[in-house]
Amino acid sequence: MTTDRICKRRQKELIDVFYNEKTMNKELEKHLENCNECRTHWKMLHDLKEGFAALDIPTETDIRIIREAFQIVDETKRVHRERKDFIIFLILATAIMVGVVCSAILGYSIAIIITLAAFAVLASFGVPVLFIMKLKREDA
Amino acid sequence: MADNDLIEKAKSGNRWALEQLLGENYHIVYGYLLKLSMNEEVAKDISQDVMVKAITNMHRFKGDSKFSTWLISIASNTYKDSLKKNRSVPVDMEELNLVSSKNTEEDVIQKEHIRQLKQSLSELPESQRKVFILKHYYNYSYEEIAGILNCPLGTVRSKLHYGILKLKNLMKLLNGGV
């Protein structure tokens, strides 16, 4: 192996040692003592650490950003929930409409009218009750 | 309260615990993104995206790494995605408030030094910059970095080596040594 290749390998090992991935062994230590180029490389690593320390700025926690992140997640969840509710409503409404139309075609018009009337009576009582319950749940 | 307790509580849906955890680790995420993007606005925006992703995916955190490591991993991916979306993040050489506002000679020298550091760091390819920052500033092991960046350990090692050699040459070019 040529001296140049040995030094390149040693310099890679020195980076590993510098960043605590390896421990300095006798062989490497001896090479470092006798090789100017590798000593310069070793010094450069220390200089690099010292130089780049200037970019290690202490940063503070911005609680506002964290709170906003929670708000974004809440809003996204709300939109998803509303979309899901709307899809369920759409499916149910379509199923009811299909049922009504099919029944009418099959000659059950009177039964449909009675069912719809019963539904209207139930809804006129049920919807306000459900609305109040929902408001109470939101308050809680 | 110990981090493990907070993590367990946060995973089970405790909002206060999650807010505490994110508050404790925010500066790590922001500092990492600031060094990566070298732009305060971009770092803040991506930090918020990271927080949103962490809140949404908290239940997926397995606990096989530190919470901060998990956040850094999310930050790395989010930064990568933002680069794809915006093609490049503008590096603001003057923006970071690192030195006092008094325009003394020392401050001017320091500002110039920082400008050179930022310029040389921004010259590194994104993947080498990430590895360098994670190793140099956060002292993560090669194995941890490989986990964070989802790449082989050998790749991490070689990226660090090439990154350092490139920085060495860049710094030499800029001012004849660090």
PDB file of C-alpha atoms in Angstrom:
ATOM      1  CA  MET A   1       0.000   0.000   0.000  1.00  0.00           C
ATOM      2  CA  THR A   2       1.373   3.452  -0.921  1.00  0.00           C
ATOM      3  CA  THR A   3       2.026   6.083   1.755  1.00  0.00           C
ATOM      4  CA  ASP A   4      -0.720   8.242   0.291  1.00  0.00           C
ATOM      5  CA  ARG A   5      -3.296   5.449   0.583  1.00  0.00           C
ATOM      6  CA  ILE A   6      -2.148   4.601   4.095  1.00  0.00           C
ATOM      7  CA  CYS A   7      -2.552   8.246   5.104  1.00  0.00           C
ATOM      8  CA  LYS A   8      -6.007   8.456   3.537  1.00  0.00           C
ATOM      9  CA  ARG A   9      -7.076   5.389   5.515  1.00  0.00           C
ATOM     10  CA  ARG A  10      -5.515   6.761   8.695  1.00  0.00           C
ATOM     11  CA  GLN A  11      -7.241  10.101   8.193  1.00  0.00           C
ATOM     12  CA  LYS A  12     -10.602   8.366   7.922  1.00  0.00           C
ATOM     13  CA  GLU A  13      -9.806   6.517  11.137  1.00  0.00           C
ATOM     14  CA  LEU A  14      -8.847   9.806  12.757  1.00  0.00           C
ATOM     15  CA  ILE A  15     -12.277  11.239  11.904  1.00  0.00           C
ATOM     16  CA  ASP A  16     -13.852   8.179  13.562  1.00  0.00           C
ATOM     17  CA  VAL A  17     -11.673   8.681  16.630  1.00  0.00           C
ATOM     18  CA  PHE A  18     -12.410  12.415  16.738  1.00  0.00           C
ATOM     19  CA  TYR A  19     -16.145  11.733  16.709  1.00  0.00           C
ATOM     20  CA  ASN A  20     -15.939   8.966  19.344  1.00  0.00           C
ATOM     21  CA  GLU A  21     -16.714   6.107  16.984  1.00  0.00           C
ATOM     22  CA  LYS A  22     -13.351   4.456  17.618  1.00  0.00           C
ATOM     23  CA  THR A  23     -10.671   4.651  20.253  1.00  0.00           C
ATOM     24  CA  MET A  24      -7.173   5.780  19.429  1.00  0.00           C
ATOM     25  CA  ASN A  25      -5.005   2.671  19.117  1.00  0.00           C
ATOM     26  CA  LYS A  26      -1.224   2.441  19.452  1.00  0.00           C
ATOM     27  CA  GLU A  27      -0.718   1.947  15.724  1.00  0.00           C
ATOM     28  CA  LEU A  28      -2.694   5.083  14.852  1.00  0.00           C
ATOM     29  CA  GLU A  29      -1.011   7.059  17.598  1.00  0.00           C
ATOM     30  CA  LYS A  30       2.410   6.048  16.286  1.00  0.00           C
ATOM     31  CA  HIS A  31       1.424   6.997  12.735  1.00  0.00           C
ATOM     32  CA  LEU A  32       0.196  10.362  13.960  1.00  0.00           C
ATOM     33  CA  GLU A  33       3.526  11.038  15.666  1.00  0.00           C
ATOM     34  CA  ASN A  34       5.480  10.301  12.508  1.00  0.00           C
ATOM     35  CA  CYS A  35       3.228  11.737   9.791  1.00  0.00           C
ATOM     36  CA  ASN A  36       3.050  15.468   9.230  1.00  0.00           C
ATOM     37  CA  GLU A  37       0.089  15.275   6.861  1.00  0.00           C
ATOM     38  CA  CYS A  38      -2.030  13.263   9.300  1.00  0.00           C
ATOM     39  CA  ARG A  39      -1.057  15.563  12.175  1.00  0.00           C
ATOM     40  CA  THR A  40      -2.275  18.519  10.101  1.00  0.00           C
ATOM     41  CA  HIS A  41      -5.483  16.602   9.426  1.00  0.00           C
ATOM     42  CA  TRP A  42      -5.924  15.905  13.164  1.00  0.00           C
ATOM     43  CA  LYS A  43      -5.345  19.585  13.960  1.00  0.00           C
ATOM     44  CA  MET A  44      -7.796  20.567  11.219  1.00  0.00           C
ATOM     45  CA  LEU A  45     -10.491  18.486  12.914  1.00  0.00           C
ATOM     46  CA  HIS A  46      -9.959  20.370  16.157  1.00  0.00           C
ATOM     47  CA  ASP A  47      -9.932  23.712  14.309  1.00  0.00           C
ATOM     48  CA  LEU A  48     -13.136  22.719  12.519  1.00  0.00           C
ATOM     49  CA  LYS A  49     -14.795  21.979  15.840  1.00  0.00           C
ATOM     50  CA  GLU A  50     -13.690  25.294  17.275  1.00  0.00           C
ATOM     51  CA  GLY A  51     -14.644  27.210  14.134  1.00  0.00           C
ATOM     52  CA  PHE A  52     -18.080  25.694  13.693  1.00  0.00           C
ATOM     53  CA  ALA A  53     -18.927  26.190  17.376  1.00  0.00           C
ATOM     54  CA  ALA A  54     -19.893  29.746  16.347  1.00  0.00           C
ATOM     55  CA  LEU A  55     -22.903  28.352  14.498  1.00  0.00           C
ATOM     56  CA  ASP A  56     -24.149  26.469  17.552  1.00  0.00           C
ATOM     57  CA  ILE A  57     -26.599  29.134  18.580  1.00  0.00           C
ATOM     58  CA  PRO A  58     -28.660  28.533  21.723  1.00  0.00           C
ATOM     59  CA  THR A  59     -32.299  28.494  20.670  1.00  0.00           C
ATOM     60  CA  GLU A  60     -35.346  28.973  22.822  1.00  0.00           C
ATOM     61  CA  THR A  61     -38.580  27.052  22.838  1.00  0.00           C
ATOM     62  CA  ASP A  62     -41.319  28.916  21.016  1.00  0.00           C
ATOM     63  CA  ILE A  63     -44.424  27.710  22.842  1.00  0.00           C
ATOM     64  CA  ARG A  64     -46.592  29.709  20.392  1.00  0.00           C
ATOM     65  CA  ILE A  65     -45.516  27.449  17.523  1.00  0.00           C
ATOM     66  CA  ILE A  66     -46.340  24.327  19.553  1.00  0.00           C
ATOM     67  CA  ARG A  67     -49.789  25.708  20.464  1.00  0.00           C
ATOM     68  CA  GLU A  68     -50.412  26.598  16.815  1.00  0.00           C
ATOM     69  CA  ALA A  69     -49.417  23.070  15.831  1.00  0.00           C
ATOM     70  CA  PHE A  70     -52.059  21.699  18.235  1.00  0.00           C
ATOM     71  CA  GLN A  71     -54.618  24.078  16.702  1.00  0.00           C
ATOM     72  CA  ILE A  72     -53.724  22.907  13.193  1.00  0.00           C
ATOM     73  CA  VAL A  73     -54.141  19.271  14.252  1.00  0.00           C
ATOM     74  CA  ASP A  74     -57.492  20.050  15.948  1.00  0.00           C
ATOM     75  CA  GLU A  75     -58.730  21.882  12.863  1.00  0.00           C
ATOM     76  CA  THR A  76     -57.621  19.054  10.561  1.00  0.00           C
ATOM     77  CA  LYS A  77     -59.396  16.519  12.789  1.00  0.00           C
ATOM     78  CA  ARG A  78     -62.565  18.633  12.780  1.00  0.00           C
ATOM     79  CA  VAL A  79     -62.557  18.877   8.983  1.00  0.00           C
ATOM     80  CA  HIS A  80     -62.012  15.108   8.708  1.00  0.00           C
ATOM     81  CA  ARG A  81     -64.839  14.411  11.145  1.00  0.00           C
ATOM     82  CA  GLU A  82     -67.208  16.722   9.274  1.00  0.00           C
ATOM     83  CA  ARG A  83     -66.269  15.136   5.956  1.00  0.00           C
ATOM     84  CA  LYS A  84     -66.877  11.675   7.401  1.00  0.00           C
ATOM     85  CA  ASP A  85     -70.237  12.754   8.836  1.00  0.00           C
ATOM     86  CA  PHE A  86     -71.217  14.237   5.484  1.00  0.00           C
ATOM     87  CA  ILE A  87     -70.330  11.036   3.613  1.00  0.00           C
ATOM     88  CA  ILE A  88     -72.385   8.954   6.086  1.00  0.00           C
ATOM     89  CA  PHE A  89     -75.293  11.380   5.671  1.00  0.00           C
ATOM     90  CA  LEU A  90     -74.984  11.185   1.888  1.00  0.00           C
ATOM     91  CA  ILE A  91     -75.015   7.365   1.915  1.00  0.00           C
ATOM     92  CA  LEU A  92     -78.022   7.219   4.264  1.00  0.00           C
ATOM     93  CA  ALA A  93     -79.932   9.877   2.308  1.00  0.00           C
ATOM     94  CA  THR A  94     -79.260   8.069  -0.969  1.00  0.00           C
ATOM     95  CA  ALA A  95     -80.333   4.730   0.523  1.00  0.00           C
ATOM     96  CA  ILE A  96     -83.572   6.264   1.816  1.00  0.00           C
ATOM     97  CA  MET A  97     -84.278   7.960  -1.519  1.00  0.00           C
ATOM     98  CA  VAL A  98     -83.625   4.717  -3.408  1.00  0.00           C
ATOM     99  CA  GLY A  99     -85.893   2.884  -0.950  1.00  0.00           C
ATOM    100  CA  VAL A 100     -88.668   5.445  -1.373  1.00  0.00           C
ATOM    101  CA  VAL A 101     -88.465   5.450  -5.173  1.00  0.00           C
ATOM    102  CA  CYS A 102     -88.365   1.630  -5.374  1.00  0.00           C
ATOM    103  CA  SER A 103     -91.318   1.318  -2.992  1.00  0.00           C
ATOM    104  CA  ALA A 104     -93.303   3.844  -5.042  1.00  0.00           C
ATOM    105  CA  ILE A 105     -92.595   1.907  -8.226  1.00  0.00           C
ATOM    106  CA  LEU A 106     -93.714  -1.308  -6.505  1.00  0.00           C
ATOM    107  CA  GLY A 107     -97.033   0.333  -5.502  1.00  0.00           C
ATOM    108  CA  TYR A 108     -96.439   1.153  -1.824  1.00  0.00           C
ATOM    109  CA  SER A 109     -97.214   4.892  -2.107  1.00  0.00           C
ATOM    110  CA  ILE A 110     -99.676   4.984   0.809  1.00  0.00           C
ATOM    111  CA  ALA A 111     -97.245   3.122   3.060  1.00  0.00           C
ATOM    112  CA  ILE A 112     -94.549   5.628   2.078  1.00  0.00           C
ATOM    113  CA  ILE A 113     -96.753   8.607   2.877  1.00  0.00           C
ATOM    114  CA  ILE A 114     -97.584   7.141   6.310  1.00  0.00           C
ATOM    115  CA  THR A 115     -93.904   6.372   6.987  1.00  0.00           C
ATOM    116  CA  LEU A 116     -92.833   9.869   5.934  1.00  0.00           C
ATOM    117  CA  ALA A 117     -95.523  11.437   8.126  1.00  0.00           C
ATOM    118  CA  ALA A 118     -94.353   9.358  11.088  1.00  0.00           C
ATOM    119  CA  PHE A 119     -90.765  10.343  10.334  1.00  0.00           C
ATOM    120  CA  ALA A 120     -91.712  14.047  10.178  1.00  0.00           C
ATOM    121  CA  VAL A 121     -93.446  13.824  13.591  1.00  0.00           C
ATOM    122  CA  LEU A 122     -90.417  12.019  15.075  1.00  0.00           C
ATOM    123  CA  ALA A 123     -88.004  14.508  13.519  1.00  0.00           C
ATOM    124  CA  SER A 124     -89.908  17.554  14.813  1.00  0.00           C
ATOM    125  CA  PHE A 125     -89.341  16.248  18.348  1.00  0.00           C
ATOM    126  CA  GLY A 126     -86.054  14.407  17.855  1.00  0.00           C
ATOM    127  CA  VAL A 127     -84.013  17.095  16.086  1.00  0.00           C
ATOM    128  CA  PRO A 128     -84.362  19.763  18.823  1.00  0.00           C
ATOM    129  CA  VAL A 129     -83.571  17.142  21.496  1.00  0.00           C
ATOM    130  CA  LEU A 130     -80.460  15.984  19.594  1.00  0.00           C
ATOM    131  CA  PHE A 131     -79.412  19.606  19.045  1.00  0.00           C
ATOM    132  CA  ILE A 132     -79.650  20.374  22.772  1.00  0.00           C
ATOM    133  CA  MET A 133     -77.708  17.198  23.606  1.00  0.00           C
ATOM    134  CA  LYS A 134     -74.978  18.151  21.148  1.00  0.00           C
ATOM    135  CA  LEU A 135     -74.690  21.644  22.620  1.00  0.00           C
ATOM    136  CA  LYS A 136     -74.412  20.187  26.139  1.00  0.00           C
ATOM    137  CA  ARG A 137     -71.699  17.770  24.994  1.00  0.00           C
ATOM    138  CA  GLU A 138     -69.722  20.607  23.370  1.00  0.00           C
ATOM    139  CA  ASP A 139     -69.995  22.684  26.560  1.00  0.00           C
ATOM    140  CA  ALA A 140     -68.704  19.766  28.610  1.00  0.00           C
TER     141      ALA A 140
ATOM    142  CA  MET B   1     -41.883  13.898  35.590  1.00  0.00           C
ATOM    143  CA  ALA B   2     -39.586  11.433  33.805  1.00  0.00           C
ATOM    144  CA  ASP B   3     -39.541  11.416  30.013  1.00  0.00           C
ATOM    145  CA  ASN B   4     -40.798   7.828  29.871  1.00  0.00           C
ATOM    146  CA  ASP B   5     -43.867   8.709  31.923  1.00  0.00           C
ATOM    147  CA  LEU B   6     -44.539  11.721  29.748  1.00  0.00           C
ATOM    148  CA  ILE B   7     -44.168   9.590  26.609  1.00  0.00           C
ATOM    149  CA  GLU B   8     -46.596   6.966  27.905  1.00  0.00           C
ATOM    150  CA  LYS B   9     -49.115   9.632  28.873  1.00  0.00           C
ATOM    151  CA  ALA B  10     -48.699  11.438  25.554  1.00  0.00           C
ATOM    152  CA  LYS B  11     -49.209   8.186  23.651  1.00  0.00           C
ATOM    153  CA  SER B  12     -52.412   7.546  25.524  1.00  0.00           C
ATOM    154  CA  GLY B  13     -53.708  10.964  24.426  1.00  0.00           C
ATOM    155  CA  ASN B  14     -52.685  13.250  27.278  1.00  0.00           C
ATOM    156  CA  ARG B  15     -52.346  16.645  25.621  1.00  0.00           C
ATOM    157  CA  TRP B  16     -50.473  18.268  28.516  1.00  0.00           C
ATOM    158  CA  ALA B  17     -47.820  15.517  28.483  1.00  0.00           C
ATOM    159  CA  LEU B  18     -47.340  15.846  24.737  1.00  0.00           C
ATOM    160  CA  GLU B  19     -47.053  19.630  25.022  1.00  0.00           C
ATOM    161  CA  GLN B  20     -44.389  19.204  27.712  1.00  0.00           C
ATOM    162  CA  LEU B  21     -42.448  16.737  25.577  1.00  0.00           C
ATOM    163  CA  LEU B  22     -42.580  18.939  22.509  1.00  0.00           C
ATOM    164  CA  GLY B  23     -41.641  21.990  24.584  1.00  0.00           C
ATOM    165  CA  GLU B  24     -38.586  20.208  25.992  1.00  0.00           C
ATOM    166  CA  ASN B  25     -37.400  19.127  22.558  1.00  0.00           C
ATOM    167  CA  TYR B  26     -38.417  22.063  20.385  1.00  0.00           C
ATOM    168  CA  HIS B  27     -35.028  23.795  20.618  1.00  0.00           C
ATOM    169  CA  ILE B  28     -33.293  20.648  19.325  1.00  0.00           C
ATOM    170  CA  VAL B  29     -35.557  20.462  16.272  1.00  0.00           C
ATOM    171  CA  TYR B  30     -35.393  24.196  15.595  1.00  0.00           C
ATOM    172  CA  GLY B  31     -31.610  24.322  16.093  1.00  0.00           C
ATOM    173  CA  TYR B  32     -31.139  21.400  13.721  1.00  0.00           C
ATOM    174  CA  LEU B  33     -33.367  22.942  11.040  1.00  0.00           C
ATOM    175  CA  LEU B  34     -31.723  26.326  11.486  1.00  0.00           C
ATOM    176  CA  LYS B  35     -28.294  24.831  10.837  1.00  0.00           C
ATOM    177  CA  LEU B  36     -29.661  22.825   7.936  1.00  0.00           C
ATOM    178  CA  SER B  37     -31.556  25.631   6.203  1.00  0.00           C
ATOM    179  CA  MET B  38     -29.657  28.626   7.592  1.00  0.00           C
ATOM    180  CA  ASN B  39     -32.873  30.584   7.328  1.00  0.00           C
ATOM    181  CA  GLU B  40     -34.880  31.463  10.447  1.00  0.00           C
ATOM    182  CA  GLU B  41     -38.253  31.723   8.698  1.00  0.00           C
ATOM    183  CA  VAL B  42     -37.833  28.401   6.907  1.00  0.00           C
ATOM    184  CA  ALA B  43     -36.615  26.740  10.107  1.00  0.00           C
ATOM    185  CA  LYS B  44     -39.661  28.040  12.027  1.00  0.00           C
ATOM    186  CA  ASP B  45     -42.114  26.915   9.336  1.00  0.00           C
ATOM    187  CA  ILE B  46     -40.623  23.434   9.102  1.00  0.00           C
ATOM    188  CA  SER B  47     -40.427  23.181  12.909  1.00  0.00           C
ATOM    189  CA  GLN B  48     -44.171  23.784  13.038  1.00  0.00           C
ATOM    190  CA  ASP B  49     -44.757  21.092  10.405  1.00  0.00           C
ATOM    191  CA  VAL B  50     -42.613  18.748  12.500  1.00  0.00           C
ATOM    192  CA  MET B  51     -44.688  19.516  15.593  1.00  0.00           C
ATOM    193  CA  VAL B  52     -47.911  18.857  13.656  1.00  0.00           C
ATOM    194  CA  LYS B  53     -46.564  15.513  12.402  1.00  0.00           C
ATOM    195  CA  ALA B  54     -45.361  14.559  15.883  1.00  0.00           C
ATOM    196  CA  ILE B  55     -48.789  15.334  17.409  1.00  0.00           C
ATOM    197  CA  THR B  56     -50.585  13.400  14.666  1.00  0.00           C
ATOM    198  CA  ASN B  57     -48.265  10.381  14.795  1.00  0.00           C
ATOM    199  CA  MET B  58     -47.471  10.247  18.514  1.00  0.00           C
ATOM    200  CA  HIS B  59     -49.281   6.910  18.841  1.00  0.00           C
ATOM    201  CA  ARG B  60     -46.800   5.455  16.316  1.00  0.00           C
ATOM    202  CA  PHE B  61     -43.728   6.313  18.406  1.00  0.00           C
ATOM    203  CA  LYS B  62     -42.334   2.930  19.430  1.00  0.00           C
ATOM    204  CA  GLY B  63     -39.885   4.162  22.038  1.00  0.00           C
ATOM    205  CA  ASP B  64     -36.915   2.250  20.584  1.00  0.00           C
ATOM    206  CA  SER B  65     -35.044   5.555  20.243  1.00  0.00           C
ATOM    207  CA  LYS B  66     -34.960   8.795  22.192  1.00  0.00           C
ATOM    208  CA  PHE B  67     -37.936  11.093  21.642  1.00  0.00           C
ATOM    209  CA  SER B  68     -35.598  13.821  20.366  1.00  0.00           C
ATOM    210  CA  THR B  69     -34.102  11.365  17.857  1.00  0.00           C
ATOM    211  CA  TRP B  70     -37.592  10.544  16.585  1.00  0.00           C
ATOM    212  CA  LEU B  71     -38.300  14.279  16.184  1.00  0.00           C
ATOM    213  CA  ILE B  72     -34.992  14.818  14.357  1.00  0.00           C
ATOM    214  CA  SER B  73     -35.916  11.973  12.037  1.00  0.00           C
ATOM    215  CA  ILE B  74     -39.269  13.648  11.271  1.00  0.00           C
ATOM    216  CA  ALA B  75     -37.453  16.972  10.812  1.00  0.00           C
ATOM    217  CA  SER B  76     -35.019  15.420   8.305  1.00  0.00           C
ATOM    218  CA  ASN B  77     -37.842  13.978   6.215  1.00  0.00           C
ATOM    219  CA  THR B  78     -39.904  17.156   6.414  1.00  0.00           C
ATOM    220  CA  TYR B  79     -36.926  19.249   5.328  1.00  0.00           C
ATOM    221  CA  LYS B  80     -36.330  16.872   2.419  1.00  0.00           C
ATOM    222  CA  ASP B  81     -39.997  17.183   1.392  1.00  0.00           C
ATOM    223  CA  SER B  82     -39.858  20.976   1.607  1.00  0.00           C
ATOM    224  CA  LEU B  83     -36.788  20.978  -0.634  1.00  0.00           C
ATOM    225  CA  LYS B  84     -38.688  18.877  -3.168  1.00  0.00           C
ATOM    226  CA  LYS B  85     -41.635  21.262  -3.019  1.00  0.00           C
ATOM    227  CA  ASN B  86     -39.682  24.501  -3.107  1.00  0.00           C
ATOM    228  CA  ARG B  87     -36.680  23.173  -5.061  1.00  0.00           C
ATOM    229  CA  SER B  88     -34.254  25.131  -2.880  1.00  0.00           C
ATOM    230  CA  VAL B  89     -34.287  26.911   0.442  1.00  0.00           C
ATOM    231  CA  PRO B  90     -32.850  30.418   0.253  1.00  0.00           C
ATOM    232  CA  VAL B  91     -29.814  30.724   2.481  1.00  0.00           C
ATOM    233  CA  ASP B  92     -29.850  34.003   4.305  1.00  0.00           C
ATOM    234  CA  MET B  93     -26.263  34.883   5.092  1.00  0.00           C
ATOM    235  CA  GLU B  94     -27.093  37.980   7.098  1.00  0.00           C
ATOM    236  CA  GLU B  95     -30.178  36.881   8.931  1.00  0.00           C
ATOM    237  CA  LEU B  96     -29.010  34.946  11.985  1.00  0.00           C
ATOM    238  CA  ASN B  97     -28.610  37.098  15.053  1.00  0.00           C
ATOM    239  CA  LEU B  98     -25.431  35.578  16.334  1.00  0.00           C
ATOM    240  CA  VAL B  99     -23.482  38.586  17.463  1.00  0.00           C
ATOM    241  CA  SER B 100     -24.348  41.766  19.278  1.00  0.00           C
ATOM    242  CA  SER B 101     -25.734  44.634  17.274  1.00  0.00           C
ATOM    243  CA  LYS B 102     -22.855  46.993  18.210  1.00  0.00           C
ATOM    244  CA  ASN B 103     -20.841  47.523  15.090  1.00  0.00           C
ATOM    245  CA  THR B 104     -17.422  47.111  16.674  1.00  0.00           C
ATOM    246  CA  GLU B 105     -14.488  45.792  14.695  1.00  0.00           C
ATOM    247  CA  GLU B 106     -14.675  42.518  16.597  1.00  0.00           C
ATOM    248  CA  ASP B 107     -18.323  42.108  15.647  1.00  0.00           C
ATOM    249  CA  VAL B 108     -17.570  42.742  12.002  1.00  0.00           C
ATOM    250  CA  ILE B 109     -14.826  40.083  12.055  1.00  0.00           C
ATOM    251  CA  GLN B 110     -17.126  37.676  13.864  1.00  0.00           C
ATOM    252  CA  LYS B 111     -19.940  38.329  11.372  1.00  0.00           C
ATOM    253  CA  GLU B 112     -17.594  37.701   8.475  1.00  0.00           C
ATOM    254  CA  HIS B 113     -16.390  34.492  10.126  1.00  0.00           C
ATOM    255  CA  ILE B 114     -19.970  33.291  10.567  1.00  0.00           C
ATOM    256  CA  ARG B 115     -20.825  34.242   7.008  1.00  0.00           C
ATOM    257  CA  GLN B 116     -17.928  32.113   5.796  1.00  0.00           C
ATOM    258  CA  LEU B 117     -18.972  29.185   7.979  1.00  0.00           C
ATOM    259  CA  LYS B 118     -22.533  29.359   6.686  1.00  0.00           C
ATOM    260  CA  GLN B 119     -21.377  29.686   3.126  1.00  0.00           C
ATOM    261  CA  SER B 120     -19.106  26.661   3.382  1.00  0.00           C
ATOM    262  CA  LEU B 121     -21.807  24.614   5.129  1.00  0.00           C
ATOM    263  CA  SER B 122     -24.326  25.577   2.460  1.00  0.00           C
ATOM    264  CA  GLU B 123     -21.898  24.391  -0.231  1.00  0.00           C
ATOM    265  CA  LEU B 124     -22.135  20.847   1.103  1.00  0.00           C
ATOM    266  CA  PRO B 125     -24.674  18.570  -0.576  1.00  0.00           C
ATOM    267  CA  GLU B 126     -27.813  18.262   1.561  1.00  0.00           C
ATOM    268  CA  SER B 127     -27.141  14.654   2.610  1.00  0.00           C
ATOM    269  CA  GLN B 128     -23.541  15.393   3.700  1.00  0.00           C
ATOM    270  CA  ARG B 129     -24.707  18.509   5.544  1.00  0.00           C
ATOM    271  CA  LYS B 130     -27.294  16.504   7.479  1.00  0.00           C
ATOM    272  CA  VAL B 131     -24.732  13.887   8.524  1.00  0.00           C
ATOM    273  CA  PHE B 132     -22.177  16.528   9.479  1.00  0.00           C
ATOM    274  CA  ILE B 133     -24.686  18.480  11.591  1.00  0.00           C
ATOM    275  CA  LEU B 134     -26.029  15.375  13.332  1.00  0.00           C
ATOM    276  CA  LYS B 135     -22.522  14.166  14.151  1.00  0.00           C
ATOM    277  CA  HIS B 136     -20.772  17.443  14.817  1.00  0.00           C
ATOM    278  CA  TYR B 137     -23.419  19.260  16.853  1.00  0.00           C
ATOM    279  CA  TYR B 138     -25.561  16.472  18.278  1.00  0.00           C
ATOM    280  CA  ASN B 139     -22.947  13.739  18.621  1.00  0.00           C
ATOM    281  CA  TYR B 140     -25.268  11.006  17.356  1.00  0.00           C
ATOM    282  CA  SER B 141     -23.539   7.712  16.647  1.00  0.00           C
ATOM    283  CA  TYR B 142     -23.197   6.489  13.052  1.00  0.00           C
ATOM    284  CA  GLU B 143     -25.852   3.898  13.873  1.00  0.00           C
ATOM    285  CA  GLU B 144     -28.309   6.499  15.142  1.00  0.00           C
ATOM    286  CA  ILE B 145     -27.699   8.729  12.118  1.00  0.00           C
ATOM    287  CA  ALA B 146     -28.243   5.741   9.825  1.00  0.00           C
ATOM    288  CA  GLY B 147     -31.575   5.201  11.591  1.00  0.00           C
ATOM    289  CA  ILE B 148     -32.559   8.854  11.367  1.00  0.00           C
ATOM    290  CA  LEU B 149     -31.693   9.215   7.688  1.00  0.00           C
ATOM    291  CA  ASN B 150     -32.754   5.684   6.801  1.00  0.00           C
ATOM    292  CA  CYS B 151     -29.500   4.763   5.053  1.00  0.00           C
ATOM    293  CA  PRO B 152     -26.701   2.229   5.612  1.00  0.00           C
ATOM    294  CA  LEU B 153     -24.100   2.863   8.300  1.00  0.00           C
ATOM    295  CA  GLY B 154     -21.257   2.809   5.753  1.00  0.00           C
ATOM    296  CA  THR B 155     -22.963   5.560   3.800  1.00  0.00           C
ATOM    297  CA  VAL B 156     -23.147   7.723   6.932  1.00  0.00           C
ATOM    298  CA  ARG B 157     -19.422   7.222   7.557  1.00  0.00           C
ATOM    299  CA  SER B 158     -18.415   8.052   4.010  1.00  0.00           C
ATOM    300  CA  LYS B 159     -20.725  11.073   3.843  1.00  0.00           C
ATOM    301  CA  LEU B 160     -19.145  12.439   7.018  1.00  0.00           C
ATOM    302  CA  HIS B 161     -15.635  11.825   5.689  1.00  0.00           C
ATOM    303  CA  TYR B 162     -16.337  13.468   2.323  1.00  0.00           C
ATOM    304  CA  GLY B 163     -18.236  16.286   4.007  1.00  0.00           C
ATOM    305  CA  ILE B 164     -15.333  17.067   6.322  1.00  0.00           C
ATOM    306  CA  LEU B 165     -12.811  16.968   3.492  1.00  0.00           C
ATOM    307  CA  LYS B 166     -14.985  19.299   1.455  1.00  0.00           C
ATOM    308  CA  LEU B 167     -15.381  21.678   4.406  1.00  0.00           C
ATOM    309  CA  LYS B 168     -11.642  21.620   4.937  1.00  0.00           C
ATOM    310  CA  ASN B 169     -11.038  22.609   1.307  1.00  0.00           C
ATOM    311  CA  LEU B 170     -13.800  25.219   1.332  1.00  0.00           C
ATOM    312  CA  MET B 171     -12.496  26.840   4.478  1.00  0.00           C
ATOM    313  CA  LYS B 172      -9.006  26.866   2.996  1.00  0.00           C
ATOM    314  CA  LEU B 173     -10.376  28.542  -0.114  1.00  0.00           C
ATOM    315  CA  LEU B 174     -12.295  31.118   1.874  1.00  0.00           C
ATOM    316  CA  ASN B 175      -9.640  32.200   4.319  1.00  0.00           C
ATOM    317  CA  GLY B 176      -6.661  29.921   4.184  1.00  0.00           C
ATOM    318  CA  GLY B 177      -7.739  27.761   7.123  1.00  0.00           C
ATOM    319  CA  VAL B 178     -10.527  27.770   9.743  1.00  0.00           C
TER     320      VAL B 178
END
